[in-house]
Coordinates of N, CA, C and O in Angstrom, one line a residue:
X311 N -16.2 15.1 0.7 CA -15.4 13.8 0.5 C -14.1 14.1 1.2 O -13.5 15.1 1.1
X312 N -13.6 13.1 2.1 CA -12.4 13.2 2.7 C -11.4 12.3 2.1 O -11.7 11.1 1.7
X313 N -10.3 12.9 1.7 CA -9.3 12.2 1.1 C -8.4 11.4 2.1 O -8.1 12.0 3.2
X314 N -8.1 10.2 1.7 CA -7.2 9.3 2.7 C -6.1 9.1 1.9 O -6.0 8.7 0.6
X315 N -4.8 9.5 2.6 CA -3.6 9.3 1.8 C -3.1 7.9 2.4 O -3.3 7.5 3.6
X316 N -2.6 7.1 1.4 CA -2.1 5.7 1.9 C -0.6 5.6 1.7 O 0.0 6.6 0.9
X317 N 0.0 4.7 2.1 CA 1.5 4.6 2.1 C 1.8 3.1 1.6 O 1.3 2.3 2.1
X318 N 2.6 3.1 0.6 CA 2.8 1.8 -0.1 C 4.3 1.7 -0.4 O 5.0 2.5 -0.6
X319 N 4.6 0.3 -0.6 CA 6.0 0.0 -0.9 C 5.8 -0.8 -2.3 O 4.8 -1.4 -2.5
X320 N 6.8 -0.7 -3.1 CA 6.8 -1.3 -4.4 C 8.1 -2.0 -4.8 O 9.2 -1.5 -4.2
X321 N 8.1 -3.1 -5.3 CA 9.3 -3.9 -5.7 C 9.0 -4.6 -6.9 O 7.9 -4.9 -7.4
X322 N 10.1 -5.0 -7.6 CA 10.0 -5.8 -8.9 C 10.4 -7.2 -8.5 O 11.3 -7.5 -8.0
X323 N 9.6 -8.0 -9.2 CA 9.9 -9.5 -9.1 C 9.6 -10.2 -10.4 O 8.4 -10.2 -10.8
X324 N 10.7 -10.7 -11.0 CA 10.5 -11.3 -12.3 C 9.7 -10.7 -13.3 O 8.9 -11.2 -14.0
X325 N 10.0 -9.4 -13.4 CA 9.3 -8.5 -14.5 C 7.9 -8.0 -14.1 O 7.4 -7.3 -14.9
X326 N 7.5 -8.2 -12.9 CA 6.2 -7.7 -12.4 C 6.5 -6.8 -11.3 O 7.2 -7.1 -10.4
X327 N 5.7 -5.7 -11.3 CA 5.8 -4.8 -10.2 C 4.7 -5.0 -9.3 O 3.5 -5.2 -9.6
X328 N 5.1 -5.2 -7.9 CA 4.2 -5.6 -6.8 C 4.2 -4.4 -5.9 O 5.3 -3.9 -5.5
X329 N 3.0 -4.1 -5.5 CA 2.8 -2.9 -4.6 C 1.9 -3.3 -3.4 O 0.8 -4.0 -3.5
X330 N 2.4 -2.9 -2.2 CA 1.5 -3.3 -1.0 C 1.4 -2.0 -0.2 O 2.3 -1.3 0.2
X331 N 0.1 -1.8 0.1 CA -0.2 -0.7 1.1 C 0.1 -1.1 2.5 O -0.2 -2.2 2.9
X332 N 0.8 -0.3 3.2 CA 1.5 -0.6 4.5 C 0.4 -0.9 5.5 O 0.5 -1.9 6.3
X333 N -0.7 -0.1 5.7 CA -1.5 -0.2 6.8 C -2.6 -1.1 6.6 O -3.0 -1.9 7.6
X334 N -3.1 -1.4 5.5 CA -4.3 -2.3 5.1 C -3.6 -3.7 4.6 O -4.4 -4.7 4.9
X335 N -2.4 -3.8 4.2 CA -1.9 -5.0 3.7 C -2.4 -5.4 2.2 O -2.1 -6.3 1.7
X336 N -3.3 -4.4 1.7 CA -3.7 -4.7 0.3 C -2.6 -4.7 -0.6 O -1.7 -3.7 -0.8
X337 N -2.5 -5.8 -1.5 CA -1.4 -5.9 -2.4 C -1.9 -6.2 -3.9 O -2.9 -6.9 -4.0
X338 N -1.2 -5.5 -4.8 CA -1.6 -5.7 -6.2 C -0.4 -5.7 -6.9 O 0.8 -5.7 -6.4
X339 N -0.5 -5.9 -8.3 CA 0.7 -6.1 -9.2 C 0.3 -5.4 -10.5 O -0.8 -5.2 -10.9
X340 N 1.3 -5.2 -11.4 CA 1.2 -4.8 -12.7 C 2.4 -4.9 -13.4 O 3.4 -5.1 -13.0
X341 N 2.2 -4.9 -14.8 CA 3.4 -5.0 -15.7 C 4.3 -3.7 -15.7 O 5.4 -3.8 -16.0
X342 N 3.7 -2.6 -15.2 CA 4.4 -1.3 -15.1 C 4.2 -0.8 -13.7 O 3.1 -1.3 -13.0
X343 N 5.0 0.2 -13.2 CA 4.7 0.7 -11.9 C 3.3 1.5 -11.9 O 2.7 1.4 -11.0
X344 N 3.1 2.3 -13.0 CA 1.8 3.0 -13.1 C 0.7 2.0 -13.0 O -0.3 2.3 -12.3
X345 N 0.7 0.8 -13.7 CA -0.4 -0.1 -13.6 C -0.6 -0.6 -12.2 O -1.7 -0.7 -11.8
X346 N 0.5 -1.0 -11.6 CA 0.5 -1.5 -10.2 C -0.1 -0.6 -9.3 O -0.9 -0.9 -8.4
X347 N 0.1 0.8 -9.5 CA -0.4 1.8 -8.6 C -1.8 2.1 -8.8 O -2.6 2.3 -7.9
X348 N -2.2 2.0 -10.1 CA -3.6 2.1 -10.5 C -4.5 1.0 -9.8 O -5.5 1.1 -9.3
X349 N -3.9 -0.2 -9.9 CA -4.6 -1.3 -9.3 C -4.6 -1.2 -7.9 O -5.7 -1.7 -7.3
X350 N -3.6 -0.8 -7.3 CA -3.6 -0.5 -5.8 C -4.7 0.5 -5.4 O -5.4 0.2 -4.4
X351 N -4.8 1.5 -6.1 CA -5.8 2.5 -5.7 C -7.3 2.0 -5.9 O -7.9 2.2 -4.8
X352 N -7.4 1.2 -6.8 CA -8.8 0.6 -7.0 C -9.0 -0.5 -5.8 O -10.2 -0.4 -5.3
X353 N -8.0 -1.3 -5.7 CA -8.3 -2.3 -4.6 C -8.4 -1.6 -3.3 O -9.3 -2.2 -2.5
X354 N -7.7 -0.6 -2.9 CA -7.8 0.0 -1.6 C -9.2 0.6 -1.5 O -9.8 0.6 -0.4
X355 N -9.6 1.2 -2.5 CA -11.0 1.9 -2.5 C -12.0 0.8 -2.1 O -12.9 1.1 -1.3
X356 N -12.0 -0.4 -2.9 CA -12.9 -1.4 -2.6 C -12.7 -2.0 -1.2 O -13.9 -2.3 -0.6
X357 N -11.6 -2.0 -0.7 CA -11.2 -2.5 0.6 C -11.9 -1.6 1.6 O -12.6 -2.1 2.6
X358 N -11.8 -0.3 1.4 CA -12.3 0.7 2.4 C -13.8 0.7 2.3 O -14.5 1.0 3.3
X359 N -14.5 0.4 1.1 CA -15.9 0.3 1.1 C -16.3 -0.8 2.0 O -17.5 -0.8 2.6
X360 N -15.6 -1.9 2.0 CA -16.0 -3.1 2.7 C -15.7 -3.0 4.2 O -16.4 -3.5 5.1
X361 N -14.7 -2.3 4.5 CA -14.2 -2.1 5.9 C -14.3 -0.6 6.3 O -13.1 0.0 6.4
X362 N -15.2 0.1 6.4 CA -15.3 1.5 6.7 C -14.6 2.0 7.9 O -14.0 3.1 8.0
X363 N -14.5 1.1 8.9 CA -13.8 1.4 10.2 C -12.3 1.7 9.9 O -11.6 2.4 10.6
X364 N -11.7 0.9 8.8 CA -10.4 1.1 8.5 C -10.2 2.5 7.9 O -9.1 3.1 8.1
X365 N -11.0 3.0 7.2 CA -10.9 4.3 6.7 C -10.9 5.3 7.8 O -10.0 6.2 7.7
X366 N -11.5 5.2 8.9 CA -11.5 6.1 10.0 C -10.2 6.0 10.6 O -9.5 7.0 11.1
X367 N -9.5 4.8 10.6 CA -8.2 4.7 11.2 C -7.1 5.3 10.3 O -6.2 6.0 10.8
X368 N -7.3 5.2 9.0 CA -6.3 5.7 8.1 C -6.4 7.3 8.2 O -5.3 8.1 8.1
X369 N -7.6 7.8 8.4 CA -7.8 9.2 8.6 C -7.0 9.9 9.7 O -6.5 10.9 9.7
X370 N -6.9 9.0 10.8 CA -6.1 9.4 11.9 C -4.6 9.3 12.0 O -3.9 10.0 12.7
X371 N -4.1 8.6 11.1 CA -2.7 8.3 10.9 C -1.9 9.5 10.4 O -2.3 10.1 9.4
X372 N -0.9 9.9 11.2 CA 0.0 11.1 10.8 C 1.4 10.4 10.6 O 2.2 10.2 11.4
X373 N 1.7 10.3 9.4 CA 3.0 9.6 8.9 C 4.1 10.7 9.4 O 4.1 11.7 8.9
X374 N 5.1 10.1 10.1 CA 6.1 11.0 10.6 C 7.5 10.6 10.0 O 8.4 11.4 10.2
X375 N 7.5 9.6 9.1 CA 8.8 9.3 8.5 C 8.7 8.0 7.8 O 7.8 7.3 7.7
X376 N 9.7 7.9 7.0 CA 9.8 6.7 6.1 C 11.3 6.3 6.0 O 12.1 7.1 5.7
X377 N 11.5 5.1 6.5 CA 12.9 4.6 6.6 C 13.1 3.4 5.9 O 12.4 2.4 5.8
X378 N 14.4 3.2 5.5 CA 14.9 2.0 4.7 C 15.8 1.3 5.7 O 16.9 1.9 5.9
X379 N 15.5 0.3 6.3 CA 16.4 -0.4 7.4 C 17.0 -1.7 6.8 O 16.2 -2.6 6.3
X380 N 18.3 -1.9 6.8 CA 18.9 -3.0 6.4 C 19.3 -3.9 7.5 O 19.7 -3.4 8.5
X381 N 18.9 -5.2 7.3 CA 19.3 -6.1 8.5 C 20.3 -7.2 7.9 O 20.0 -7.8 6.8
X382 N 21.4 -7.4 8.5 CA 22.4 -8.4 8.1 C 22.0 -9.8 8.5 O 21.4 -10.0 9.5
X383 N 22.1 -10.7 7.5 CA 21.9 -12.2 7.8 C 23.0 -12.6 8.6 O 24.3 -12.5 8.4
X384 N 22.6 -13.3 9.7 CA 23.5 -14.0 10.6 C 24.2 -15.2 9.9 O 23.6 -16.0 9.3
X385 N 25.5 -15.3 10.1 CA 26.1 -16.5 9.5 C 26.1 -17.7 10.6 O 26.2 -17.5 11.8
X386 N 26.0 -18.8 10.0 CA 26.2 -20.0 10.8 C 24.9 -20.8 10.8 O 24.2 -21.4 10.8

């Protein structure tokens, strides 16, 4: 079995935690962060069963950094 590492972002919106896997775009939610992450893992596993070529792409990705970039809103 080959393990695939996924990369996700998570945010809170009106008391619900939303989590999105960066490369596949798979998005889930949960009442807690743990629930949202469990849901994401299950959803990504199902996604990769449906699209095995994406699994091959994920296996090739070498994450080299994680950055938080702020963009100012233009006035006017």
